[in-house]
GROMACS .gro file of C-alpha atoms in nm:
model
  175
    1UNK     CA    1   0.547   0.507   0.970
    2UNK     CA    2   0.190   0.333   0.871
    3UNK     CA    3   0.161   0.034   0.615
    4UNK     CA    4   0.006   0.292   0.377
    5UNK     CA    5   0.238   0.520   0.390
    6UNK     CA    6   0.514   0.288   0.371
    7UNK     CA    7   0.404   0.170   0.059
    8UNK     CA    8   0.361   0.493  -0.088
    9UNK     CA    9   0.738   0.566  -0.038
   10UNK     CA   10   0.802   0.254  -0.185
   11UNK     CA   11   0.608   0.367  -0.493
   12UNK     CA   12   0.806   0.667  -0.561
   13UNK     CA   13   1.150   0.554  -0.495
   14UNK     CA   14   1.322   0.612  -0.824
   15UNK     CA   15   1.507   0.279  -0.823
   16UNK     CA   16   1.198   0.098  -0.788
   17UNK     CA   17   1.009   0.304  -1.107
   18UNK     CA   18   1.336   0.181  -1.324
   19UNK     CA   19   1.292  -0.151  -1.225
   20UNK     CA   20   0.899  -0.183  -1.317
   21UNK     CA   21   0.922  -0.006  -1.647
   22UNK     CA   22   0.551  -0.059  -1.727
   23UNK     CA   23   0.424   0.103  -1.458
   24UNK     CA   24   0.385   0.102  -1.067
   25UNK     CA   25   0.008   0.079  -0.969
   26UNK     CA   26  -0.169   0.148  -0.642
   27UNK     CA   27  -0.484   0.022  -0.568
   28UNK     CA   28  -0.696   0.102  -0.246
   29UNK     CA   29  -0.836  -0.229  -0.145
   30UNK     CA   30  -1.161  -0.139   0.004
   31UNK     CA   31  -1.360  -0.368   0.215
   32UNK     CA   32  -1.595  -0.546  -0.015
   33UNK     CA   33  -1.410  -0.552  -0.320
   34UNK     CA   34  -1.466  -0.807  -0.500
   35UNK     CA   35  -1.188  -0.993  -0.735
   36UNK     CA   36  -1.304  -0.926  -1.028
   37UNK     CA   37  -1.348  -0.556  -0.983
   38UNK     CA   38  -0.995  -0.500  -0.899
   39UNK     CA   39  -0.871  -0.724  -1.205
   40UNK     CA   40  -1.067  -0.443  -1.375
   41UNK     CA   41  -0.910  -0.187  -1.194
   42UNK     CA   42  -0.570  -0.360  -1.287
   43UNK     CA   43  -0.670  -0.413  -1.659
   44UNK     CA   44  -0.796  -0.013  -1.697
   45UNK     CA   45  -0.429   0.145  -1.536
   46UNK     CA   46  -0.265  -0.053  -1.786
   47UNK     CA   47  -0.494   0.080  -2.010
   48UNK     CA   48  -0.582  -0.258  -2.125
   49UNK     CA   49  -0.931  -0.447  -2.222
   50UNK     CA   50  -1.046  -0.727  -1.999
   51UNK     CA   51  -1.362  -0.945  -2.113
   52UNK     CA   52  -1.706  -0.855  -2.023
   53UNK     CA   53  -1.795  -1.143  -1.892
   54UNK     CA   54  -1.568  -1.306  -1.622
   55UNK     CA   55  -1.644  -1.595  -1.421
   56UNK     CA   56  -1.429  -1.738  -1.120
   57UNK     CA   57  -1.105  -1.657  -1.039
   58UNK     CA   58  -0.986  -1.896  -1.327
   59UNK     CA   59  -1.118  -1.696  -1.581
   60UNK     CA   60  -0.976  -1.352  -1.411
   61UNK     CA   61  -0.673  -1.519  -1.348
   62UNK     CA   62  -0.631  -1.593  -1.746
   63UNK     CA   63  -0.735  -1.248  -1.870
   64UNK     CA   64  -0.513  -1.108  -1.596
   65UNK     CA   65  -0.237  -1.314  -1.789
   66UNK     CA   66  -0.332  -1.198  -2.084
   67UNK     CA   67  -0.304  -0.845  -1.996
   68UNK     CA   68   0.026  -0.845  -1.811
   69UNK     CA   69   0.249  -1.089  -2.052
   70UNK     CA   70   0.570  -0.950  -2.117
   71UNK     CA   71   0.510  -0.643  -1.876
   72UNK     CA   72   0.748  -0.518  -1.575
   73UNK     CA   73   0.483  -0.414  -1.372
   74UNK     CA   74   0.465  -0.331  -0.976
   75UNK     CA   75   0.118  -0.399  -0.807
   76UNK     CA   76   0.082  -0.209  -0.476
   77UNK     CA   77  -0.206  -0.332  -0.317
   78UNK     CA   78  -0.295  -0.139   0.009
   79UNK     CA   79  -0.540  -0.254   0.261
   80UNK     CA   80  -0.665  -0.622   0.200
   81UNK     CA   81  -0.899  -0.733   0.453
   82UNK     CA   82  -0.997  -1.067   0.228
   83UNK     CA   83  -0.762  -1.269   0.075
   84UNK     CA   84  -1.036  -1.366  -0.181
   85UNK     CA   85  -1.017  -1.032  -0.320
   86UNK     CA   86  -0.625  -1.100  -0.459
   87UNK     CA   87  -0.694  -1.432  -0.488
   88UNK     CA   88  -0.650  -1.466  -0.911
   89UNK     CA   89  -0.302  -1.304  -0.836
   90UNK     CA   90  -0.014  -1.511  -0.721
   91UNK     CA   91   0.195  -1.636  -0.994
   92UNK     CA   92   0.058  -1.445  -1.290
   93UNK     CA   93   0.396  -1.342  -1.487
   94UNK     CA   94   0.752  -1.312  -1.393
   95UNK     CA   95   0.770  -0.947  -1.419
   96UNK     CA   96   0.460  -0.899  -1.217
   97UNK     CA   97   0.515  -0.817  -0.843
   98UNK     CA   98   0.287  -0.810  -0.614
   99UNK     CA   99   0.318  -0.594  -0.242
  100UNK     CA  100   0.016  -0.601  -0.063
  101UNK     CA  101  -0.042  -0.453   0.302
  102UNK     CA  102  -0.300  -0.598   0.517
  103UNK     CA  103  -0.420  -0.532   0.934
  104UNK     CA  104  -0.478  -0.909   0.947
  105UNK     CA  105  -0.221  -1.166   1.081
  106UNK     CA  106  -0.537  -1.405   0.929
  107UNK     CA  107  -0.494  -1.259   0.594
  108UNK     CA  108  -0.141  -1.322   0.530
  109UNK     CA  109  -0.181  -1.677   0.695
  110UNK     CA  110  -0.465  -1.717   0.427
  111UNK     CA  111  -0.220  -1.584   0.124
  112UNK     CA  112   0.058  -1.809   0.225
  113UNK     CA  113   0.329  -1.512   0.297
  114UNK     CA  114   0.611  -1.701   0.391
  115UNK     CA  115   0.777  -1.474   0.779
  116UNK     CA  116   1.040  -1.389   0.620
  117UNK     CA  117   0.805  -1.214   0.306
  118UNK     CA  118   0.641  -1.002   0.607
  119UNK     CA  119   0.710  -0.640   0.726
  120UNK     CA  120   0.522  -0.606   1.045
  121UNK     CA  121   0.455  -0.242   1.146
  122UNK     CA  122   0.316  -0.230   1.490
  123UNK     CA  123   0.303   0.027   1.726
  124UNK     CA  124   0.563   0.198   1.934
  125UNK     CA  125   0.558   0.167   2.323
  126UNK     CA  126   0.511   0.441   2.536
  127UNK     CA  127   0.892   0.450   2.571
  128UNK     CA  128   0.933   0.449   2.213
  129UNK     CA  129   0.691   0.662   2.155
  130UNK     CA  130   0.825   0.941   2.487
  131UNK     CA  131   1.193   0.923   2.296
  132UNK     CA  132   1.047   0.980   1.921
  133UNK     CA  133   0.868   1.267   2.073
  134UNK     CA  134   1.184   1.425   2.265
  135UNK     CA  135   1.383   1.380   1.915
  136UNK     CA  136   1.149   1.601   1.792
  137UNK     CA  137   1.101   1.844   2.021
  138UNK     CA  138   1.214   1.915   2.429
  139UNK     CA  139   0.904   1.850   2.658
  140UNK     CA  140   0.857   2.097   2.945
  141UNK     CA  141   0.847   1.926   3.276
  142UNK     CA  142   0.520   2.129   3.345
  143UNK     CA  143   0.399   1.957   3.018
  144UNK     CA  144   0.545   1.553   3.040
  145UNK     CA  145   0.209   1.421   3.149
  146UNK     CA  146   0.006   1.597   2.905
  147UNK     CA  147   0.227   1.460   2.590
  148UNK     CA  148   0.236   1.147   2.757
  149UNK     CA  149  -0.137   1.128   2.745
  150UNK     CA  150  -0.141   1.248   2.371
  151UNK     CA  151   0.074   0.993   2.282
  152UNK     CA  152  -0.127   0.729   2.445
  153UNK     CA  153  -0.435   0.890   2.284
  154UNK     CA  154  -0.242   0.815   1.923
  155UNK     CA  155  -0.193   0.443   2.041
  156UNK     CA  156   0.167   0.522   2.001
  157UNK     CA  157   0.159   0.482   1.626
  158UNK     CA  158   0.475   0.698   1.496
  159UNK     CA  159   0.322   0.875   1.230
  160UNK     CA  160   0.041   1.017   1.411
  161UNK     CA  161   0.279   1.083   1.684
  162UNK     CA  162   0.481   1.236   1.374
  163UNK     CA  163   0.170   1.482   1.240
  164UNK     CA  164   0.070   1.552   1.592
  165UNK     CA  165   0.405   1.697   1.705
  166UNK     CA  166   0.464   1.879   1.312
  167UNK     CA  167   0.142   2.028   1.361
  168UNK     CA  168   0.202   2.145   1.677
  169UNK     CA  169   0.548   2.287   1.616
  170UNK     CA  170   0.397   2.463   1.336
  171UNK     CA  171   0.065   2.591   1.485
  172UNK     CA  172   0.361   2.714   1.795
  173UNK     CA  173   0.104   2.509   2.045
  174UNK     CA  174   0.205   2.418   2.374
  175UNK     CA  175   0.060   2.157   2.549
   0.00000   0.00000   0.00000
């Protein structure tokens, strides 16, 4: 399973939807984004105003405030590449929570997430990745070095290896 779609599951588990009554919110982080677009973006699907003008992360940091007191509200940020971006978030309200997922060991470091607030999700290794494959589905021995090699060509990260196999099961491909 990737980051992303890790936190997606996490987004519609039913438990966590009762626990953040006011709404749980994904936002795709995309490289450039800038902090006070995605306060915007945060403001908007909580279909809240934020003021025009906003300048520093103080002042996006105190609208932010404004707009989440009193709310039980689950921020799923996906795909952070600069901790700048988030910056105006720690600490807003009590019944704000932020999840973020990030590539970058740097990033992380940067935020201050404590080890034991980390999920790392690396890839599989090729033995790993050979047994998740034969859990799926038996490999001819005319076809081991082939699936080998498409494993190695998904970098042995399980949910490609997951698609790759579904797709071929379904499509009834052999190797």
């Amino acid at each position: 399973i990737g980051k992303s779609t890790l936190l997606a599951a996490l987004a519609h588990e039913a438990d966590v939807q009762a626990a953040f009554p006011d709404g749980v919110v994904w936002f795709e982080v995309k490289q450039g984004t800038q902090a006070v677009t995605l306060a915007r973006a945060i403001a908007q699907a909580l279909q809240q105003p934020l003021p025009t003008k906003l300048e520093g992360l103080t002042d996006i940091r105190a609208a932010l405030r404004t707009v989440l007191s009193s709310t039980a509200v689950l921020l799923l940020l996906d795909n952070i590449t600069d901790p700048q971006v988030i910056a105006a978030l720690p600490n807003l309200e009590p019944g704000v929570v932020v999840v973020l997922t990030t590539r970058s060991e740097a990033v992380a470091t940067a935020l201050r997430i404590p080890e034991q607030g980390r999920l790392i999700l690396g890839k599989m290794t090729p033995d790993e990745a050979w047994e998740l494959a034969q859990k799926f589905s038996a490999t001819p021995p005319a076809e081991v070095s082939i699936v080998r090699d498409i494993l190695a060509l998904l970098e042995y990260h399980p949910y490609a290896i997951l698609v790759t196999l579904g797709a071929a099961q379904v499509l009834h491909m052999s190797w």
